[in-house]
Amino acid sequence: MASPVLTLRGNDPVRPELVIMTNTMEPYESAMANARERIKRTELALERSEEMLAENIALCSRIRAQRRLVEAAHRLVKIDPPAPTVG
């Protein structure tokens, strides 16, 4: 006995057991596609976060260097104050 045939689109015969299997696979495939998309977005967000962190570290280093220069200038003024100007 031949297996039953169901026509879904035009003249394209499809076996019902395959239709059932396809219907049960679609939510799984959709969930997998959504998971892959979330992973991709998370990877991009992580990459952007790492770039921003590197920029912030560089900015902090420049700020600290500037602060050290100002502090050194203050210490120098305490050690050797400028001569008073006679005027």
PDB file of C-alpha atoms in Angstrom:
ATOM      1  CA  MET A   1       0.000   0.000   0.000  1.00  0.00           C
ATOM      2  CA  ALA A   2       1.408   3.392  -0.990  1.00  0.00           C
ATOM      3  CA  SER A   3       1.679   6.141   1.601  1.00  0.00           C
ATOM      4  CA  PRO A   4      -0.958   8.885   1.366  1.00  0.00           C
ATOM      5  CA  VAL A   5      -0.055  11.998  -0.583  1.00  0.00           C
ATOM      6  CA  LEU A   6      -1.179  15.517   0.252  1.00  0.00           C
ATOM      7  CA  THR A   7      -0.875  18.391  -2.207  1.00  0.00           C
ATOM      8  CA  LEU A   8      -0.064  21.665  -0.474  1.00  0.00           C
ATOM      9  CA  ARG A   9       1.179  23.917  -3.273  1.00  0.00           C
ATOM     10  CA  GLY A  10       0.127  23.620  -6.884  1.00  0.00           C
ATOM     11  CA  ASN A  11       1.116  20.203  -8.204  1.00  0.00           C
ATOM     12  CA  ASP A  12       3.774  19.577  -5.531  1.00  0.00           C
ATOM     13  CA  PRO A  13       2.796  16.365  -3.723  1.00  0.00           C
ATOM     14  CA  VAL A  14       3.995  16.115  -0.141  1.00  0.00           C
ATOM     15  CA  ARG A  15       3.726  13.139   2.190  1.00  0.00           C
ATOM     16  CA  PRO A  16       1.755  14.031   5.369  1.00  0.00           C
ATOM     17  CA  GLU A  17       4.428  12.626   7.707  1.00  0.00           C
ATOM     18  CA  LEU A  18       6.927  15.051   6.161  1.00  0.00           C
ATOM     19  CA  VAL A  19       4.495  17.931   6.623  1.00  0.00           C
ATOM     20  CA  ILE A  20       4.178  17.046  10.307  1.00  0.00           C
ATOM     21  CA  MET A  21       7.955  16.750  10.674  1.00  0.00           C
ATOM     22  CA  THR A  22       8.462  20.075   8.880  1.00  0.00           C
ATOM     23  CA  ASN A  23       5.907  21.774  11.109  1.00  0.00           C
ATOM     24  CA  THR A  24       7.638  20.479  14.225  1.00  0.00           C
ATOM     25  CA  MET A  25      11.062  21.507  12.919  1.00  0.00           C
ATOM     26  CA  GLU A  26      10.069  25.083  12.042  1.00  0.00           C
ATOM     27  CA  PRO A  27       9.813  26.325  15.658  1.00  0.00           C
ATOM     28  CA  TYR A  28      13.173  24.694  16.423  1.00  0.00           C
ATOM     29  CA  GLU A  29      14.787  26.295  13.373  1.00  0.00           C
ATOM     30  CA  SER A  30      13.200  29.622  14.235  1.00  0.00           C
ATOM     31  CA  ALA A  31      14.484  29.392  17.800  1.00  0.00           C
ATOM     32  CA  MET A  32      17.947  28.506  16.526  1.00  0.00           C
ATOM     33  CA  ALA A  33      17.905  31.438  14.102  1.00  0.00           C
ATOM     34  CA  ASN A  34      16.827  33.766  16.925  1.00  0.00           C
ATOM     35  CA  ALA A  35      19.572  32.403  19.168  1.00  0.00           C
ATOM     36  CA  ARG A  36      22.184  32.911  16.430  1.00  0.00           C
ATOM     37  CA  GLU A  37      20.965  36.480  15.929  1.00  0.00           C
ATOM     38  CA  ARG A  38      21.154  37.196  19.681  1.00  0.00           C
ATOM     39  CA  ILE A  39      24.674  35.723  19.786  1.00  0.00           C
ATOM     40  CA  LYS A  40      25.730  37.924  16.853  1.00  0.00           C
ATOM     41  CA  ARG A  41      24.287  41.057  18.503  1.00  0.00           C
ATOM     42  CA  THR A  42      25.958  40.148  21.803  1.00  0.00           C
ATOM     43  CA  GLU A  43      29.310  39.647  20.076  1.00  0.00           C
ATOM     44  CA  LEU A  44      28.996  43.061  18.395  1.00  0.00           C
ATOM     45  CA  ALA A  45      28.041  44.691  21.699  1.00  0.00           C
ATOM     46  CA  LEU A  46      31.015  43.034  23.395  1.00  0.00           C
ATOM     47  CA  GLU A  47      33.330  44.253  20.647  1.00  0.00           C
ATOM     48  CA  ARG A  48      32.003  47.829  21.016  1.00  0.00           C
ATOM     49  CA  SER A  49      32.341  47.606  24.797  1.00  0.00           C
ATOM     50  CA  GLU A  50      35.953  46.486  24.497  1.00  0.00           C
ATOM     51  CA  GLU A  51      36.696  49.403  22.159  1.00  0.00           C
ATOM     52  CA  MET A  52      35.055  51.853  24.562  1.00  0.00           C
ATOM     53  CA  LEU A  53      36.991  50.359  27.484  1.00  0.00           C
ATOM     54  CA  ALA A  54      40.268  50.793  25.597  1.00  0.00           C
ATOM     55  CA  GLU A  55      39.365  54.427  24.855  1.00  0.00           C
ATOM     56  CA  ASN A  56      38.466  55.043  28.507  1.00  0.00           C
ATOM     57  CA  ILE A  57      41.735  53.490  29.709  1.00  0.00           C
ATOM     58  CA  ALA A  58      43.702  55.700  27.306  1.00  0.00           C
ATOM     59  CA  LEU A  59      41.774  58.768  28.466  1.00  0.00           C
ATOM     60  CA  CYS A  60      42.404  57.896  32.147  1.00  0.00           C
ATOM     61  CA  SER A  61      46.105  57.511  31.422  1.00  0.00           C
ATOM     62  CA  ARG A  62      46.242  60.959  29.818  1.00  0.00           C
ATOM     63  CA  ILE A  63      44.327  62.499  32.734  1.00  0.00           C
ATOM     64  CA  ARG A  64      46.659  60.866  35.271  1.00  0.00           C
ATOM     65  CA  ALA A  65      49.725  62.050  33.348  1.00  0.00           C
ATOM     66  CA  GLN A  66      48.350  65.594  33.259  1.00  0.00           C
ATOM     67  CA  ARG A  67      47.594  65.429  36.996  1.00  0.00           C
ATOM     68  CA  ARG A  68      51.164  64.244  37.722  1.00  0.00           C
ATOM     69  CA  LEU A  69      52.535  67.197  35.740  1.00  0.00           C
ATOM     70  CA  VAL A  70      50.398  69.660  37.707  1.00  0.00           C
ATOM     71  CA  GLU A  71      51.401  68.068  41.023  1.00  0.00           C
ATOM     72  CA  ALA A  72      55.083  68.152  40.029  1.00  0.00           C
ATOM     73  CA  ALA A  73      54.757  71.821  39.112  1.00  0.00           C
ATOM     74  CA  HIS A  74      53.207  72.550  42.543  1.00  0.00           C
ATOM     75  CA  ARG A  75      56.014  70.675  44.285  1.00  0.00           C
ATOM     76  CA  LEU A  76      58.604  72.604  42.288  1.00  0.00           C
ATOM     77  CA  VAL A  77      57.027  75.900  43.321  1.00  0.00           C
ATOM     78  CA  LYS A  78      57.193  74.827  46.992  1.00  0.00           C
ATOM     79  CA  ILE A  79      60.855  73.802  46.678  1.00  0.00           C
ATOM     80  CA  ASP A  80      62.019  76.816  44.668  1.00  0.00           C
ATOM     81  CA  PRO A  81      59.479  79.631  44.767  1.00  0.00           C
ATOM     82  CA  PRO A  82      59.776  82.213  42.021  1.00  0.00           C
ATOM     83  CA  ALA A  83      61.796  85.304  42.904  1.00  0.00           C
ATOM     84  CA  PRO A  84      59.674  88.327  43.730  1.00  0.00           C
ATOM     85  CA  THR A  85      59.621  90.894  41.024  1.00  0.00           C
ATOM     86  CA  VAL A  86      60.668  94.382  41.925  1.00  0.00           C
ATOM     87  CA  GLY A  87      58.554  96.924  40.298  1.00  0.00           C
TER      88      GLY A  87
END
